[in-house]
Amino acid sequence: MSTPPLSPDALKALVRTVPDFPEPGIQFRDITTLIGDGDGLASSIHHLAELARAKGAQKIAGMEARGFIFGAAVAVQLGIGFVPVRKPGKLPVKTIGIDYALEYGTDRLEIDPAAVAQGERVVMVDDLIATGGTAIASAKLLREAGAAIEDALFVIDLPDLGGADRLCAAGVNVCALMDFEGD
Ligand code: AMP
């Protein structure tokens, strides 16, 4: 990594915006270009790990799939464990799951309930918060398993979509390295 790490503004410049993906009108904030840059990836992890350390994280939970990239690297940096929040049917054990609403239809997330200890301070990490549906469902699921969920970290916030406000209302503090206007 470059010394000092890249600033959040420099990281923002590495995110590629793809208009009209996956649907017309959506500005897709693509982290492929950010993680494809060695300094960009390392600096993103550095900043997220410092936030997670300050929050007293005892474990990191990451949401499939892009939350795995950032979350697992943050966990390694802090020397703590990682909990994958998975799409349905992927885990080979008895899981607990939660269905949640998408703009069109529903989706489901599952975890291994044995992956967190009672009262363990688990910090959630994902690439981006939009409506907050994924993060709120993940927080509910991890809490059901016994985790203390007070903080969530994102590379990107889309504040106009209100997800960070909804997650705060659910009792989870939100930090993001950068935000983009609009959706
Ligand atoms: P949400 O549940 O609405 O907060 O959406 C969360 C997930 O959808 C994130 O983990 C992103 O991977 C993806 N996502 C939603 N909107 C966008 C967008 N505009 N650009 C890139 N990814 C997005």
PDB file of C-alpha atoms and ligand atoms in Angstrom, residues 26-29 66 126-134 158 183, ligand 1:
ATOM      1  CA  ILE A  26     -29.842   2.980 -12.142  1.00  0.00           C
ATOM      2  CA  GLN A  27     -26.340   4.406 -11.774  1.00  0.00           C
ATOM      3  CA  PHE A  28     -24.337   1.312 -10.859  1.00  0.00           C
ATOM      4  CA  ARG A  29     -21.390   2.194  -8.587  1.00  0.00           C
ATOM      5  CA  ARG A  66     -19.107  -8.137  -2.367  1.00  0.00           C
ATOM      6  CA  ASP A 126     -20.597  -4.480   2.813  1.00  0.00           C
ATOM      7  CA  ASP A 127     -19.588  -2.663  -0.349  1.00  0.00           C
ATOM      8  CA  LEU A 128     -22.619  -0.391  -0.603  1.00  0.00           C
ATOM      9  CA  ILE A 129     -25.801   0.623   1.217  1.00  0.00           C
ATOM     10  CA  ALA A 130     -28.727   1.674  -0.960  1.00  0.00           C
ATOM     11  CA  THR A 131     -32.225   1.076   0.515  1.00  0.00           C
ATOM     12  CA  GLY A 132     -30.719  -0.710   3.506  1.00  0.00           C
ATOM     13  CA  GLY A 133     -32.884  -3.806   2.980  1.00  0.00           C
ATOM     14  CA  THR A 134     -29.927  -6.187   2.874  1.00  0.00           C
ATOM     15  CA  LEU A 158     -26.210   6.278  -1.438  1.00  0.00           C
ATOM     16  CA  ASP A 183     -29.461   6.359  -7.044  1.00  0.00           C
TER      17      ASP A 183
HETATM   18  P1  AMP B   1     -29.806  -2.422  -0.476  1.00  0.00           P
HETATM   19  O1  AMP B   1     -30.312  -3.701   0.150  1.00  0.00           O
HETATM   20  O2  AMP B   1     -30.888  -1.723  -1.260  1.00  0.00           O
HETATM   21  O3  AMP B   1     -29.148  -1.510   0.523  1.00  0.00           O
HETATM   22  O4  AMP B   1     -28.743  -2.825  -1.572  1.00  0.00           O
HETATM   23  C1  AMP B   1     -27.587  -3.398  -1.158  1.00  0.00           C
HETATM   24  C2  AMP B   1     -26.826  -4.156  -2.204  1.00  0.00           C
HETATM   25  O5  AMP B   1     -27.251  -3.955  -3.554  1.00  0.00           O
HETATM   26  C3  AMP B   1     -25.404  -3.684  -2.085  1.00  0.00           C
HETATM   27  O6  AMP B   1     -24.679  -4.657  -1.363  1.00  0.00           O
HETATM   28  C4  AMP B   1     -24.917  -3.524  -3.496  1.00  0.00           C
HETATM   29  O7  AMP B   1     -24.062  -4.601  -3.782  1.00  0.00           O
HETATM   30  C5  AMP B   1     -26.164  -3.579  -4.380  1.00  0.00           C
HETATM   31  N1  AMP B   1     -26.510  -2.270  -4.967  1.00  0.00           N
HETATM   32  C6  AMP B   1     -27.674  -1.589  -4.798  1.00  0.00           C
HETATM   33  N2  AMP B   1     -27.690  -0.444  -5.502  1.00  0.00           N
HETATM   34  C7  AMP B   1     -26.494  -0.365  -6.135  1.00  0.00           C
HETATM   35  C8  AMP B   1     -25.889   0.619  -7.013  1.00  0.00           C
HETATM   36  N3  AMP B   1     -26.516   1.745  -7.377  1.00  0.00           N
HETATM   37  N4  AMP B   1     -24.635   0.373  -7.457  1.00  0.00           N
HETATM   38  C9  AMP B   1     -23.988  -0.766  -7.093  1.00  0.00           C
HETATM   39  N5  AMP B   1     -24.492  -1.712  -6.281  1.00  0.00           N
HETATM   40  C10 AMP B   1     -25.746  -1.529  -5.797  1.00  0.00           C
END
